[in-house]
Structures are given as structure tokens and as C-alpha cells.
mmCIF file of C-alpha atoms in Angstrom:
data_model
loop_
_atom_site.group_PDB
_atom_site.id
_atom_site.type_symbol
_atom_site.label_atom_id
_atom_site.label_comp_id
_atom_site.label_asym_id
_atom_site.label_seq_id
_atom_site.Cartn_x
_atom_site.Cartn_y
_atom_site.Cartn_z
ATOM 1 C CA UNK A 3 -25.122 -23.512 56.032
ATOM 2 C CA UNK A 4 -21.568 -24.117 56.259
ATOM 3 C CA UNK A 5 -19.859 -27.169 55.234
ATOM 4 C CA UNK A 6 -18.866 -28.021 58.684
ATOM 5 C CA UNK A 7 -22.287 -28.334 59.520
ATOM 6 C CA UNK A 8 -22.913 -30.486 56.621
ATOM 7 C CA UNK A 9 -26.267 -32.765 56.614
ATOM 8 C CA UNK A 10 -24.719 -35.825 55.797
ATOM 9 C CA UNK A 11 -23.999 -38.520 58.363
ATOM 10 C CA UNK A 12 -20.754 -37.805 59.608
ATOM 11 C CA UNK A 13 -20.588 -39.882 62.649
ATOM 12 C CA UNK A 14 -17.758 -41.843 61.180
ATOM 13 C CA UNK A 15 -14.524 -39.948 62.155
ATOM 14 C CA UNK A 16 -11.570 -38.827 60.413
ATOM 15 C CA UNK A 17 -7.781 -39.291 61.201
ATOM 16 C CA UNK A 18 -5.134 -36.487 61.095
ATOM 17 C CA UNK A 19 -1.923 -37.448 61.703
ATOM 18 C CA UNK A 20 0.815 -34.714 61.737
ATOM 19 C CA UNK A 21 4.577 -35.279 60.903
ATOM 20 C CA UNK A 22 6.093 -32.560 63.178
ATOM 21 C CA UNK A 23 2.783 -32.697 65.282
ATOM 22 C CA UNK A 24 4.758 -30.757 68.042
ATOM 23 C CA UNK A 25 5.705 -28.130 65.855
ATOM 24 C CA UNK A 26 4.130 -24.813 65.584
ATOM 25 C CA UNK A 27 1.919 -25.332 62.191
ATOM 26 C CA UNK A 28 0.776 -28.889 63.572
ATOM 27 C CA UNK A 29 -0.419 -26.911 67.026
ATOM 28 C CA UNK A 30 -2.124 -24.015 65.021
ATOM 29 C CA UNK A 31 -4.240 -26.574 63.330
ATOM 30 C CA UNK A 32 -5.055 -28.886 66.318
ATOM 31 C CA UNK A 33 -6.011 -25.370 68.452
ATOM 32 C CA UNK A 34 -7.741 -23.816 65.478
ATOM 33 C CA UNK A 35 -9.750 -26.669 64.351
ATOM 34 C CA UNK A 36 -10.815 -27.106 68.482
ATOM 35 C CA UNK A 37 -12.126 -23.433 68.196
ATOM 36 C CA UNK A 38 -13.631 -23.061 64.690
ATOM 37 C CA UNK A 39 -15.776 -26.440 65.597
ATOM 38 C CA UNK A 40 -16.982 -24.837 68.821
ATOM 39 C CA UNK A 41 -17.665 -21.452 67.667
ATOM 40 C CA UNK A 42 -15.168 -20.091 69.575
ATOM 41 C CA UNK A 43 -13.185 -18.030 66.468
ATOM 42 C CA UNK A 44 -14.431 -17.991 62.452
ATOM 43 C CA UNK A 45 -13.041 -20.248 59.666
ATOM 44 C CA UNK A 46 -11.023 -17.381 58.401
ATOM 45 C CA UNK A 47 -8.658 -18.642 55.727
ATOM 46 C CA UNK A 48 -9.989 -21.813 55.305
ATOM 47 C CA UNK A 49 -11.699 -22.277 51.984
ATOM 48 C CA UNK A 50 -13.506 -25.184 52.355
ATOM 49 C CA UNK A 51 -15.725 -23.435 54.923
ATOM 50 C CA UNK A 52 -16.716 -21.268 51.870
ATOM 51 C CA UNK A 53 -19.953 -21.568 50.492
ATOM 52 C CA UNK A 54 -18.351 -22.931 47.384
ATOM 53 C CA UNK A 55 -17.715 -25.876 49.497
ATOM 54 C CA UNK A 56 -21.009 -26.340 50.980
ATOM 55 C CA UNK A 57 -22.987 -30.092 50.160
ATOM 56 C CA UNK A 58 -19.284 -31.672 49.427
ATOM 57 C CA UNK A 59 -19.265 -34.476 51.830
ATOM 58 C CA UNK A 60 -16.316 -32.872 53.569
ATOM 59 C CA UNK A 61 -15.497 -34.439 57.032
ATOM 60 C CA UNK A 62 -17.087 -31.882 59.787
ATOM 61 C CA UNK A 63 -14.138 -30.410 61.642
ATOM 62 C CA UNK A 64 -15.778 -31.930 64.727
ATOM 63 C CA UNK A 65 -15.236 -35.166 63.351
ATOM 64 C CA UNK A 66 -11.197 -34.802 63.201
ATOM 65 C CA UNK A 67 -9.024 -36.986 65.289
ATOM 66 C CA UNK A 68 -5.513 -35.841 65.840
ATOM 67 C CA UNK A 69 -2.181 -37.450 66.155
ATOM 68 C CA UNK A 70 1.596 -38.098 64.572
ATOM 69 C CA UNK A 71 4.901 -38.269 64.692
ATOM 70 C CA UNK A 72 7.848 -35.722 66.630
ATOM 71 C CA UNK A 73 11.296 -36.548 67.503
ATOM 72 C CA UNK A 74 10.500 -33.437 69.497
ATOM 73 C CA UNK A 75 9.471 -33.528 73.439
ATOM 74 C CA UNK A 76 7.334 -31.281 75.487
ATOM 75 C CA UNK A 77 3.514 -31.810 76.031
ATOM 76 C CA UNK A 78 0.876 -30.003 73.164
ATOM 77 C CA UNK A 79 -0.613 -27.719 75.600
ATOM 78 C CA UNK A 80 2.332 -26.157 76.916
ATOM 79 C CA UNK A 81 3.626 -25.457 73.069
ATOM 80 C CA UNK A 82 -0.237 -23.531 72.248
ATOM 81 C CA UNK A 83 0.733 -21.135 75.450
ATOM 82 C CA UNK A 84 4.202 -20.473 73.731
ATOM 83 C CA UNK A 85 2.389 -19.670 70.400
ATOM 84 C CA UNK A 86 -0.363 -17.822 72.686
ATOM 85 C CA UNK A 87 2.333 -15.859 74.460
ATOM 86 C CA UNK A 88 4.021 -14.949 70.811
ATOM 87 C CA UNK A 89 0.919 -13.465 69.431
ATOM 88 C CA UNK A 90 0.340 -16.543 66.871
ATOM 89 C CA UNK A 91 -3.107 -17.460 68.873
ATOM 90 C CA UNK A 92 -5.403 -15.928 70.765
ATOM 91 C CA UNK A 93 -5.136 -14.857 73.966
ATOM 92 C CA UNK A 94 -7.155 -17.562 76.294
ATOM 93 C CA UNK A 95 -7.422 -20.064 73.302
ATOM 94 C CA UNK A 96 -4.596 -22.782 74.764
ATOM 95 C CA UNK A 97 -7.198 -22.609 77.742
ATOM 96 C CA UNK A 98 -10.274 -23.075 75.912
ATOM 97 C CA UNK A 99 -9.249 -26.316 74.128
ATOM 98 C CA UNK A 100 -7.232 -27.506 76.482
ATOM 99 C CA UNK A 101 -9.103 -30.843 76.746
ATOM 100 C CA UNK A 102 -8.203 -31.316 72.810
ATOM 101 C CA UNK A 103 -5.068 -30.247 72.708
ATOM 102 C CA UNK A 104 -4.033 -33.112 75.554
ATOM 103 C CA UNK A 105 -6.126 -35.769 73.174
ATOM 104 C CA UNK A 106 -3.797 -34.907 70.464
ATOM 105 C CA UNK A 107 -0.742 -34.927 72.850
ATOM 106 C CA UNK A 108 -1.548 -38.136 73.815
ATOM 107 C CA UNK A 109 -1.720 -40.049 69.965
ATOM 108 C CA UNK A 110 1.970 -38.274 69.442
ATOM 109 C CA UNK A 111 4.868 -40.564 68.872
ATOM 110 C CA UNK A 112 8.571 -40.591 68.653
ATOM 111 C CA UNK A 113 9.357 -40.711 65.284
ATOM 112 C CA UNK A 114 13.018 -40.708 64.090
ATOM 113 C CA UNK A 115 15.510 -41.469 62.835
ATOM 114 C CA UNK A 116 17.097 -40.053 65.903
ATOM 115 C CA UNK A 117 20.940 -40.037 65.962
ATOM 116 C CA UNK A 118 22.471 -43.473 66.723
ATOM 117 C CA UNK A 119 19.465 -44.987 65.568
ATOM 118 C CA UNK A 120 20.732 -48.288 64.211
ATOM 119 C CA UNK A 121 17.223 -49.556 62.480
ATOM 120 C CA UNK A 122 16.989 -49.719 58.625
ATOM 121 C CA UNK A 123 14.937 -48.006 56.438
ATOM 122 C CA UNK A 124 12.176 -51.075 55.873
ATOM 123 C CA UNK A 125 12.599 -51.361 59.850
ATOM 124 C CA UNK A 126 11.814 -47.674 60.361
ATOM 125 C CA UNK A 127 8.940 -47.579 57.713
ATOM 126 C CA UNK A 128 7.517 -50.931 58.945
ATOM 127 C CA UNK A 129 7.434 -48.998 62.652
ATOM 128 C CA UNK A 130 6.040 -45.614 61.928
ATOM 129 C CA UNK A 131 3.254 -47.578 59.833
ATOM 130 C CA UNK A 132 2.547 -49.504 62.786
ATOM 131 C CA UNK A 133 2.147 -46.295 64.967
ATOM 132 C CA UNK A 134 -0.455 -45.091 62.019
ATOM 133 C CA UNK A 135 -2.418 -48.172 62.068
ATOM 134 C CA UNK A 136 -2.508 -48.503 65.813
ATOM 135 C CA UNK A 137 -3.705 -45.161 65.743
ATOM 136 C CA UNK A 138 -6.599 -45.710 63.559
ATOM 137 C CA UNK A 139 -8.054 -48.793 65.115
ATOM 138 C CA UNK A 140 -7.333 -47.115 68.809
ATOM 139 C CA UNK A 141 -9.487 -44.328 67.965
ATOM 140 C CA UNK A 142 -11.860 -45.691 65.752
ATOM 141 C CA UNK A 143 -11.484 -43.631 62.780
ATOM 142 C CA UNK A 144 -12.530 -44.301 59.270
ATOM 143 C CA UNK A 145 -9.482 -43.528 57.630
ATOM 144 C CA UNK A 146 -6.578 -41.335 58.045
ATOM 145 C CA UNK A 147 -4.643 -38.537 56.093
ATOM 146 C CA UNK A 148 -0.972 -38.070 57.139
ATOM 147 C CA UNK A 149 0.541 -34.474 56.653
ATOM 148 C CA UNK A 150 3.922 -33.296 56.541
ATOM 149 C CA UNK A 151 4.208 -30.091 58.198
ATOM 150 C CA UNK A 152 7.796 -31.008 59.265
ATOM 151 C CA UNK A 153 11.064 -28.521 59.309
ATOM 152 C CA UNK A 154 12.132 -29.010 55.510
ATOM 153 C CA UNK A 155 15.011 -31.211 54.782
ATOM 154 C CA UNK A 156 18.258 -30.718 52.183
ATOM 155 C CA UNK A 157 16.999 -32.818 48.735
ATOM 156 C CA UNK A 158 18.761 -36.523 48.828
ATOM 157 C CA UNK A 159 22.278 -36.394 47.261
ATOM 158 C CA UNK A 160 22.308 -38.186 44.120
ATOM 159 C CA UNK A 161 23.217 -42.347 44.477
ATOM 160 C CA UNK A 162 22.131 -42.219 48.294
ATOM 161 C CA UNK A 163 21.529 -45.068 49.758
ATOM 162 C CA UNK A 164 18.968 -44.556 52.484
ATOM 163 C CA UNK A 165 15.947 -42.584 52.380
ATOM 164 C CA UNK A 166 15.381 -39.335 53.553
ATOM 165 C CA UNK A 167 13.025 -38.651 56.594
ATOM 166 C CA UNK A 168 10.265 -37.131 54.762
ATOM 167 C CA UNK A 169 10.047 -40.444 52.452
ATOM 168 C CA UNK A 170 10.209 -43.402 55.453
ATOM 169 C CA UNK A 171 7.066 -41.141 56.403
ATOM 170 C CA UNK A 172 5.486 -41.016 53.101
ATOM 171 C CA UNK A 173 6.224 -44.549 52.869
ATOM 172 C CA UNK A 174 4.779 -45.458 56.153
ATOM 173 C CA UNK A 175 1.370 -43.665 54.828
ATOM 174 C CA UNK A 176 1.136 -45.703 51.869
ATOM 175 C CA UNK A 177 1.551 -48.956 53.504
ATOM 176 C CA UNK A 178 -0.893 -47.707 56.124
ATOM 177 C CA UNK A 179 -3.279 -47.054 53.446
ATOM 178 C CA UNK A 180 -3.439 -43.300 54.228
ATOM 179 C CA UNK A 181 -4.088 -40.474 51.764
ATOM 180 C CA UNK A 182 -0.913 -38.319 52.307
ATOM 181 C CA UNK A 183 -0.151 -34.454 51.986
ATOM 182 C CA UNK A 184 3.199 -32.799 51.814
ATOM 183 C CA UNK A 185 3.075 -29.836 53.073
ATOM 184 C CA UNK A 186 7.069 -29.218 53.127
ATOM 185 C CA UNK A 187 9.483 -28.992 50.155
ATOM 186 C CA UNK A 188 10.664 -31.859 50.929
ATOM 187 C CA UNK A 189 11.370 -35.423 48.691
ATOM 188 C CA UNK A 190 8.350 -36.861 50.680
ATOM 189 C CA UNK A 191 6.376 -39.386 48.333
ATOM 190 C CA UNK A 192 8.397 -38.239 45.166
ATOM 191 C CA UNK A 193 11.027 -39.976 45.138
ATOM 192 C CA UNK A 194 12.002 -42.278 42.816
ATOM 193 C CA UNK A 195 11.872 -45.417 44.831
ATOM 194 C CA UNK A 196 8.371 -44.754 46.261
ATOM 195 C CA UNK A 197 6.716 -44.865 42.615
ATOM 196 C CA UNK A 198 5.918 -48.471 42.977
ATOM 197 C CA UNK A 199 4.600 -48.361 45.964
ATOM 198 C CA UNK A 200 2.649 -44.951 45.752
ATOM 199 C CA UNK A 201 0.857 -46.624 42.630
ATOM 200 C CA UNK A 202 0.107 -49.528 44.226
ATOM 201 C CA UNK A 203 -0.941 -47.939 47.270
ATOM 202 C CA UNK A 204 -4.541 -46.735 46.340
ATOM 203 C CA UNK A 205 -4.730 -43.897 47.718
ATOM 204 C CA UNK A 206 -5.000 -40.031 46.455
ATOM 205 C CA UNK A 207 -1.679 -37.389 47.644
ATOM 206 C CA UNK A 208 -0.807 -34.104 46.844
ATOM 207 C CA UNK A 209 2.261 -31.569 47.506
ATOM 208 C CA UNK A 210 4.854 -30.452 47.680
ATOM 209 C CA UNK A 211 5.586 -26.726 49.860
ATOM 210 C CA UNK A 212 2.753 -25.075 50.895
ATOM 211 C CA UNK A 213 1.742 -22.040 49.359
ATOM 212 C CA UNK A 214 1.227 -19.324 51.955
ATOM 213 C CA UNK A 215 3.104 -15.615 51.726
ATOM 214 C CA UNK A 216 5.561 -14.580 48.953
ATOM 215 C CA UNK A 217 5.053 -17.543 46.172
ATOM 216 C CA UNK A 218 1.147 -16.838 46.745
ATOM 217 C CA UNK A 219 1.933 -13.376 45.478
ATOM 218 C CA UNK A 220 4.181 -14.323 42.915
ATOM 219 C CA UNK A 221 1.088 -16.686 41.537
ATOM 220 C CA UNK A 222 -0.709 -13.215 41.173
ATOM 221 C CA UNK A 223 1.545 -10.759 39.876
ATOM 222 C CA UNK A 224 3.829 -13.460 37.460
ATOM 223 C CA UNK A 225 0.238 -14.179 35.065
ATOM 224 C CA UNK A 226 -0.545 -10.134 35.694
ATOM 225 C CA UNK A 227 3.274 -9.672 33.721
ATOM 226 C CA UNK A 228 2.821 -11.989 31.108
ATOM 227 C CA UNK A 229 -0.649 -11.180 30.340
ATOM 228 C CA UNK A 230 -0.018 -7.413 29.877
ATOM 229 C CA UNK A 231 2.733 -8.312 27.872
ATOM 230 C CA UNK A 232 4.920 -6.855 29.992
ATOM 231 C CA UNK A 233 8.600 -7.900 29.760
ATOM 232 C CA UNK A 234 10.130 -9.052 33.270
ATOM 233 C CA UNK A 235 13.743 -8.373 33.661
ATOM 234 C CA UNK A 236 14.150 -9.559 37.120
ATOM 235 C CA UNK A 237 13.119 -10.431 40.436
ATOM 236 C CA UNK A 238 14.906 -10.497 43.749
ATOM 237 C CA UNK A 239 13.410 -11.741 46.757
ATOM 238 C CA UNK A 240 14.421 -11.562 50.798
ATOM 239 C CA UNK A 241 12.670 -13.527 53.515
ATOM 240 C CA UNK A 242 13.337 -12.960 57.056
ATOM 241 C CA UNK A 243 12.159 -15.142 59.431
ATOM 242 C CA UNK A 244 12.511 -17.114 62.597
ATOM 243 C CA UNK A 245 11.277 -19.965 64.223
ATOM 244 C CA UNK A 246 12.026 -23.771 63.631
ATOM 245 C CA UNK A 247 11.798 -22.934 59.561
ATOM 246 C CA UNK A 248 14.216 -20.142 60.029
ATOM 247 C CA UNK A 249 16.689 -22.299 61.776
ATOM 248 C CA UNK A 250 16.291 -25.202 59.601
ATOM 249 C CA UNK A 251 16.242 -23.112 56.263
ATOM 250 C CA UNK A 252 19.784 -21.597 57.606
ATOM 251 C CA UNK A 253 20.992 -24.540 55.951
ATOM 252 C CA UNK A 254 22.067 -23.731 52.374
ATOM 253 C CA UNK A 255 20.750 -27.160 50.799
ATOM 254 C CA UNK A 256 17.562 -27.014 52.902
ATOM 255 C CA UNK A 257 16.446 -23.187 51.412
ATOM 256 C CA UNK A 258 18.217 -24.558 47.518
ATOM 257 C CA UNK A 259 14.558 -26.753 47.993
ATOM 258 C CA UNK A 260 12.933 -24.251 49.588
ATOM 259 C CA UNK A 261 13.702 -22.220 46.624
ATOM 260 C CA UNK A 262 13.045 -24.547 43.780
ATOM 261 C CA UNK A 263 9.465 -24.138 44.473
ATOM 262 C CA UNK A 264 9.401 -20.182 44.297
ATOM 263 C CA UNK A 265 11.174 -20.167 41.402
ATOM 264 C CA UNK A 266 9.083 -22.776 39.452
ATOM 265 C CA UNK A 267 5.763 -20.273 39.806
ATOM 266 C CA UNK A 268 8.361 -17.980 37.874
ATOM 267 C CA UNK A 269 9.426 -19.753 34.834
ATOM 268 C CA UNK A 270 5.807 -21.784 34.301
ATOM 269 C CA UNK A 271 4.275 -18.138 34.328
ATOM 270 C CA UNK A 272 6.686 -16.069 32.381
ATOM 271 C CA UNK A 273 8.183 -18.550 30.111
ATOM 272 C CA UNK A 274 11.756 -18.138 31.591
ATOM 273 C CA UNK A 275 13.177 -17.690 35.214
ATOM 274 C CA UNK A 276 14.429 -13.723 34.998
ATOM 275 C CA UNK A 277 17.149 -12.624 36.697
ATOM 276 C CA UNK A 278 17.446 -12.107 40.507
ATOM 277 C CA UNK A 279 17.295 -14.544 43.468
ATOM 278 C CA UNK A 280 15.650 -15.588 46.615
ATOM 279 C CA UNK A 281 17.340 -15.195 49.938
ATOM 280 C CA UNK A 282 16.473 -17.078 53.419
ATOM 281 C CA UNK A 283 17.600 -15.309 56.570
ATOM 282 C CA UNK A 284 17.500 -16.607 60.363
ATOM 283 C CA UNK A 285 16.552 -13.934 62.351
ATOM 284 C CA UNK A 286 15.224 -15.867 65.553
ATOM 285 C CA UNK A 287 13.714 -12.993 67.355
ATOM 286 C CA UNK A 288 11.137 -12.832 64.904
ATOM 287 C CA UNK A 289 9.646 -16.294 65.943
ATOM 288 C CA UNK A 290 7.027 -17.381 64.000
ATOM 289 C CA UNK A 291 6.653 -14.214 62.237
ATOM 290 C CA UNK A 292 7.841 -13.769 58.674
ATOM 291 C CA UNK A 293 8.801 -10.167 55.905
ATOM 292 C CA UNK A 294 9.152 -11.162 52.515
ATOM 293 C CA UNK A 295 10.090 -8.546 49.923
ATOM 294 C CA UNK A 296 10.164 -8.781 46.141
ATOM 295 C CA UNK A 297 11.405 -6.147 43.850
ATOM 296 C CA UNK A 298 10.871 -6.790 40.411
ATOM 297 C CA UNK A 299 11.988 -4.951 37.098
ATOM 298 C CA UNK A 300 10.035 -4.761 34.445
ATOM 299 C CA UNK A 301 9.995 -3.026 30.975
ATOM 300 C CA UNK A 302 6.732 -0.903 29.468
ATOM 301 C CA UNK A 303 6.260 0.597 25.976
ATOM 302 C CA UNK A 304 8.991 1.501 24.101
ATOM 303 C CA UNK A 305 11.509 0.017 26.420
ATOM 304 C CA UNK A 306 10.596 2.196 29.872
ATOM 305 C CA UNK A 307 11.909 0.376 32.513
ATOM 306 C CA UNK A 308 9.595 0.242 35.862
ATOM 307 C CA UNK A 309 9.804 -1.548 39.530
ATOM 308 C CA UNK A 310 7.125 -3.373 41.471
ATOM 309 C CA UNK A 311 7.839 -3.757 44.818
ATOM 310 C CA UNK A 312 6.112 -6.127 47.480
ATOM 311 C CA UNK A 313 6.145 -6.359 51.048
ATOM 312 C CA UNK A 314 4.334 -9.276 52.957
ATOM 313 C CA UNK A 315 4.687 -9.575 56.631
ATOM 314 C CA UNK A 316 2.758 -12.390 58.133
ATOM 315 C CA UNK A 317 2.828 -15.397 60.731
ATOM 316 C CA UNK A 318 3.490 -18.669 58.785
ATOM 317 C CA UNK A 319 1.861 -20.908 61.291
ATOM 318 C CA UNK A 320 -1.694 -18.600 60.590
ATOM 319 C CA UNK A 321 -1.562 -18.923 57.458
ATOM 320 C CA UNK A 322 -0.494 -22.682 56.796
ATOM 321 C CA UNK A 323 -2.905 -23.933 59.537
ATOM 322 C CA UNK A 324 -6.246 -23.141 57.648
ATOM 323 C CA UNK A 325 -4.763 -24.457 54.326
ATOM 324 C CA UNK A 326 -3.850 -27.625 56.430
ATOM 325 C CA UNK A 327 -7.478 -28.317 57.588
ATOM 326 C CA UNK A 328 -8.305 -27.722 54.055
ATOM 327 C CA UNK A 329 -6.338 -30.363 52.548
ATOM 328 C CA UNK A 330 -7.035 -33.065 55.087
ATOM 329 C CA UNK A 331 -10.868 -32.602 54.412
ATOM 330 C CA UNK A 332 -10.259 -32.807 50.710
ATOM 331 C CA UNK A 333 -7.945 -35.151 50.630
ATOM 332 C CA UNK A 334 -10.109 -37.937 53.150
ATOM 333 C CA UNK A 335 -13.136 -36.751 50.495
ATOM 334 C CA UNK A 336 -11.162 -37.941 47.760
ATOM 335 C CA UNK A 337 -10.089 -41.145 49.360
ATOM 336 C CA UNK A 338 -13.720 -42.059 50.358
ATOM 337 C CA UNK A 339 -14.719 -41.657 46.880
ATOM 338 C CA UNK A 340 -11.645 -43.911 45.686
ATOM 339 C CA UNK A 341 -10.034 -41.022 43.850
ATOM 340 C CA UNK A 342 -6.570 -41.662 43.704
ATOM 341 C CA UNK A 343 -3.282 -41.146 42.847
ATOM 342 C CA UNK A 344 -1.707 -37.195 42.909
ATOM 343 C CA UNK A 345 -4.260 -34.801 42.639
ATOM 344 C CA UNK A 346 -3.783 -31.632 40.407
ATOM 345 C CA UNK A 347 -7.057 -30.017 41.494
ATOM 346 C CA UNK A 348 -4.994 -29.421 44.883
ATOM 347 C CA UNK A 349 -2.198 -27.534 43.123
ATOM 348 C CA UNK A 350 -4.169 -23.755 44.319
ATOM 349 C CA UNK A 351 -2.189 -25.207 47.656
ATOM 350 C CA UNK A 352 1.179 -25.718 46.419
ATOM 351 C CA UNK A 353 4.228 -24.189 45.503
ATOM 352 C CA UNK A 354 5.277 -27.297 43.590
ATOM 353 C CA UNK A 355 1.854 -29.092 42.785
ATOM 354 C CA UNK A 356 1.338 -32.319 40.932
ATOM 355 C CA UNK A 357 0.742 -30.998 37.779
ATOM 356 C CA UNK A 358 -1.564 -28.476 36.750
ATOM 357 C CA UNK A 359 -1.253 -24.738 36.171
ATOM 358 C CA UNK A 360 1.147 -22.339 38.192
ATOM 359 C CA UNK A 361 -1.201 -19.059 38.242
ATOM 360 C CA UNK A 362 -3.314 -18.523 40.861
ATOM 361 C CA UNK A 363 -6.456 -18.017 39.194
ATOM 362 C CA UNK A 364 -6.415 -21.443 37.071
ATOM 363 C CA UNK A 365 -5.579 -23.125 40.190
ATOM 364 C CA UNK A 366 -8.430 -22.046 41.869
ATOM 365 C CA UNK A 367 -10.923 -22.311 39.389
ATOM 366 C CA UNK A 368 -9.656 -26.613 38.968
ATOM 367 C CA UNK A 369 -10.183 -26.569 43.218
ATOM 368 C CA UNK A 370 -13.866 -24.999 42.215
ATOM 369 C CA UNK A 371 -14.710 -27.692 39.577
ATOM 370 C CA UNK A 372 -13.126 -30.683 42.442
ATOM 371 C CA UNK A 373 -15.197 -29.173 44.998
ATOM 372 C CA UNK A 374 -18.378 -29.609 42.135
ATOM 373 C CA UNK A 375 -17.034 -33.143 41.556
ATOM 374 C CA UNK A 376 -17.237 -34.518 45.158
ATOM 375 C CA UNK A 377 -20.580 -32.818 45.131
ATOM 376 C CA UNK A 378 -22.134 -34.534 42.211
ATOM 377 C CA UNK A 379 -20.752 -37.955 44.138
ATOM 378 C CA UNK A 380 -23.082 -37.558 46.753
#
């Protein structure tokens, strides 16, 4: 038995509610989730449909409600037959879950701020927690887990005086009562003037940057180095890719906190950050597809110098989308059970987690031993 199919009463339902909901990772999830819960296509990639997972308490993916925030137009369905027609789902799948797909489309909401918008930040938080709440008592849900799947955002300069986007959203979550995920790099719930309010909030969160192509392999092979006592010289990186992450990553400060992330699974894994550095190139004919390339020098016995390379080629939205599902289920598990505050056991997720180890294995062996907990709480 799957978890999805869990025994436990799970008529209450769960809210999802997407920051960038019209965006391509937001639609992968809303389509996928439509088509895993009818049978239409496997869980692939999602690991709480792993046995390991089974007798959790998980919400059933049938029980998921969808909704957020855009400052983007242009109806749901229409953007899964533009992800349909670039490979990134199935041929026939927009179709299929139609019906869900417009449901979602319909709990969207302008979010902001857009240019010329005149509101402060309270005003703007005090809004977009509004939208959250109506939300939750128009469609019944138990509670709700806002995730940030938004195009990533240049970190706040230093004395600024309003809040960045990501963190009028996190905000808005907190005073909604929501758990929250951060899905992007960006400041989100961490910055400085959210502590207060995060602590007093109640509720469990988790982030920042999803882990999904190049850092995933750099939580491999970084632990593989240092545990062979292998000396690592350097390591260069390239990304290519296209899309609304490729255009928004163009910006220099925008892939500086891109980068922060990658780097940190580095120097927590080797002891030091080598030489070498990441680049982020726009190529928009690749869409939502995405080559990353690593070439790292490292030195053997008696000084021999030797090269890794990696290639990864991969569509973002695919591989975010399960991980997405994932965290919403885990994350509305934790907040059932009252668990809150940031949750390490998440970090096998992150590029940046709340604490916790950096390699790969360690991270995944703390998500085993949370998936244990919420089963014991049963």
C-alpha cells in the first residue's frame, strides 16, 4: 500500500497555495498531483510515495486543494498545453486534468507588488494574508502550506527599508497560520525582521533553494572526496538554461543567491570552498530544459592530479514538482502534529537547509528517522 492510499481518515483536506502558481514548477505540481491521484502516471520522484513513507499520516494527494499568488496572467490550463507542447508533460495530460487544473486557476490571485503599487509593506502583507485565509475557509480546508516556487529574487541590500517580495509572502503565511516552504533562494522567512514573528507564529518551515540537478550531485560526489581523502583543488561549474529562471537568473545579484547555495554544499563537505566558480547562462531556446557541467580537479597519491567531470541535463520543472508535493505533505504532517519551527529533517530538499548536514546521505537518513517520527504519532 502506498501512502497515498493511506488508511487513515483523510476526509479533511489540505491547502496548497503556490507563490508563482502560474509558473511552470507550480503547473507541474498541480497537473502531476491530478494524474498520480488518478492513476493516470506513477509517483516517480516523489519520495513520500515510497514505502518508507507508508503509515505516516501524510495528506492523500487526492486530498490537496490548490491555489496562490501570480502577478502573472493567463489561465492554468492554457500554461499545462505550453509545458505539454515543450515536452515537460505528457502528451494528452493538460486534457486529462483539465477539470483540476481550472479549480486551481480559479483560487489564483494577483499578488504584487506590481510597479506603481503605492501600498506599504504591513498593507501588502495584511492583503496577501487575507487572500490565504479566504482561501482556506472558501474551500474548506484544514490547514494550508504556502510554497515559494517563485522566479528568485537579488538578496535585500544591506539597511533596506522595505521588504523583499519573497518575505511580504512569508510574512503573509505566518500571520495566516500556514506552515511555509521556500522553495527559491530567496530571503523568504529568513530575514531578520521576520524572526519575531516566525517564532511566534507556531508553525513548522523549511528552505531555502530546492535541491534538484547539479547541487544534488555535488551532495554526492563532495562527501565521496573528503571521505577518500582525496584532496579537491577545484571545481568549476556552467548551467545553461532557459525559461522564467533563466531570464530571471540573467541578473547578476539574482544567480550571486542562486550561487550561495551551491557553494555552501562545497565548503560544509570539504572543509573549504576550492577554487573555481559557478556560471548562470540564459539561453531561452532551451525552455524549461537545463545542462549543468562540473569539472573538478582533484589530487591522488603522491600528488597525481585527476579530473571528474559531470554532465546533467534535465527539465527543472520535473524534477522540482515531485519534491514540491513532497514537502507540502510533510510539512501539513508536521503542522498537524504541532511540530514547529524550521525543520532540519527537510534539509535532503535543500540547497541551503535549516541546519543539519550538507551530504546527501545524512540528509536522507534524518528524512528516514522524520518519516519514523510522524509514524510513531499516529
Amino acid at each position: 500500500m502506498s501512502p497515498s492510499a493511506d488508511t487513515r481518515d483523510n476526509s479533511s483536506r489540505t491547502g496548497v497555495w503556490f507563490i508563482g502558481a502560474r509558473g511552470s514548477v507550480a503547473t507541474t505540481a498541480v497537473a502531476g498531483c491530478a494524474a498520480v491521484a488518478a492513476g493516470l502516471q506513477p509517483a516517480t520522484g516523489m519520495v513520500t510515495e515510497t514505502l518508507a513513507f507508508a503509515d505516516s499520516g501524510l495528506p492523500a494527494l487526492t486530498s490537496f486543494v490548490f491555489g496562490g499568488h501570480d502577478v502573472a496572467g493567463g489561465p492554468l490550463p492554457k500554461r499545462a498545453e505550453e509545458l505539454a507542447d515543450g515536452g515537460v508533460l505528457p502528451y494528452g495530460l493538460p486534457a486529462a486534468v483539465r477539470a483540476e487544473l481550472a479549480a486551481a486557476d480559479a483560487e489564483i490571485r494577483m499578488g504584487g507588488p506590481l510597479p506603481g503599487d503605492t501600498r506599504d509593506d504591513e498593507e501588502l502583507i495584511a492583503a496577501f494574508a487575507a487572500d490565504i485565509a479566504s482561501f482556506a475557509e472558501r474551500t474548506g480546508v484544514a490547514r494550508t502550506v504556502v510554497v515559494n516556487v517563485s522566479s528568485t529574487e537579488p538578496a535585500p541590500a544591506e539597511g533596506a527599508s522595505r521588504l523583499p517580495a519573497s518575505s511580504l509572502y512569508a510574512a503573509a503565511a505566518l500571520r495566516a497560520g500556514c506552515a511555509y516552504v521556500n522553495f527559491t533562494p530567496s530571503t523568504g522567512v529568513h530575514h531578520p525582521d521576520l524572526a519575531p514573528l516566525a517564532e511566534a507564529a507556531g508553525v513548522p518551515y523549511a528552505g531555502r533553494d530546492g535541491k534538484t540537478g547539479q547541487t544534488l550531485l555535488r551532495a554526492v560526489l563532495a562527501p565521496m572526496f573528503h571521505q577518500r581523502a582525496l584532496a579537491v583543488r577545484a571545481w568549476s561549474g556552467s548551467n545553461l538554461l532557459g525559461g522564467g529562471d533563466g531570464a530571471s537568473l540573467a541578473d547578476p545579484a539574482a544567480a550571486a543567491a542562486k550561487n550561495a547555495g551551491k557553494n555552501r554544499v562545497l565548503e560544509d563537505n570539504l572543509g573549504a570552498l576550492p577554487e573555481g566558480e559557478v556560471h548562470i547562462d540564459d539561453v531561452p531556446a532551451l525552455g524549461d530544459w537545463k545542462t549543468a557541467w562540473d569539472h573538478i580537479v582533484f589530487e591522488g597519491f603522491l600528488g597525481s592530479r585527476m579530473v571528474l567531470q559531470t554532465i546533467w541535463q534535465g527539465c527543472d520543472s520535473a524534477l522540482a514538482a515531485p519534491l514540491v508535493l513532497d514537502l507540502a505533505r510533510l510539512t501539513a504532517r508536521a503542522h498537524e502534529l504541532q511540530l514547529t519551527g524550521p525543520r532540519p529533517e527537510l534539509g535532503f530538499y535543500f540547497k541551503d537547509p535549516d541546519g543539519g548536514s550538507s551530504a546527501l546521505a545524512e540528509q536522507y537518513a534524518a528524512l528516514l528517522a522524520f518519516g519514523e517520527r510522524l509514524r510513531e504519532a499516529r
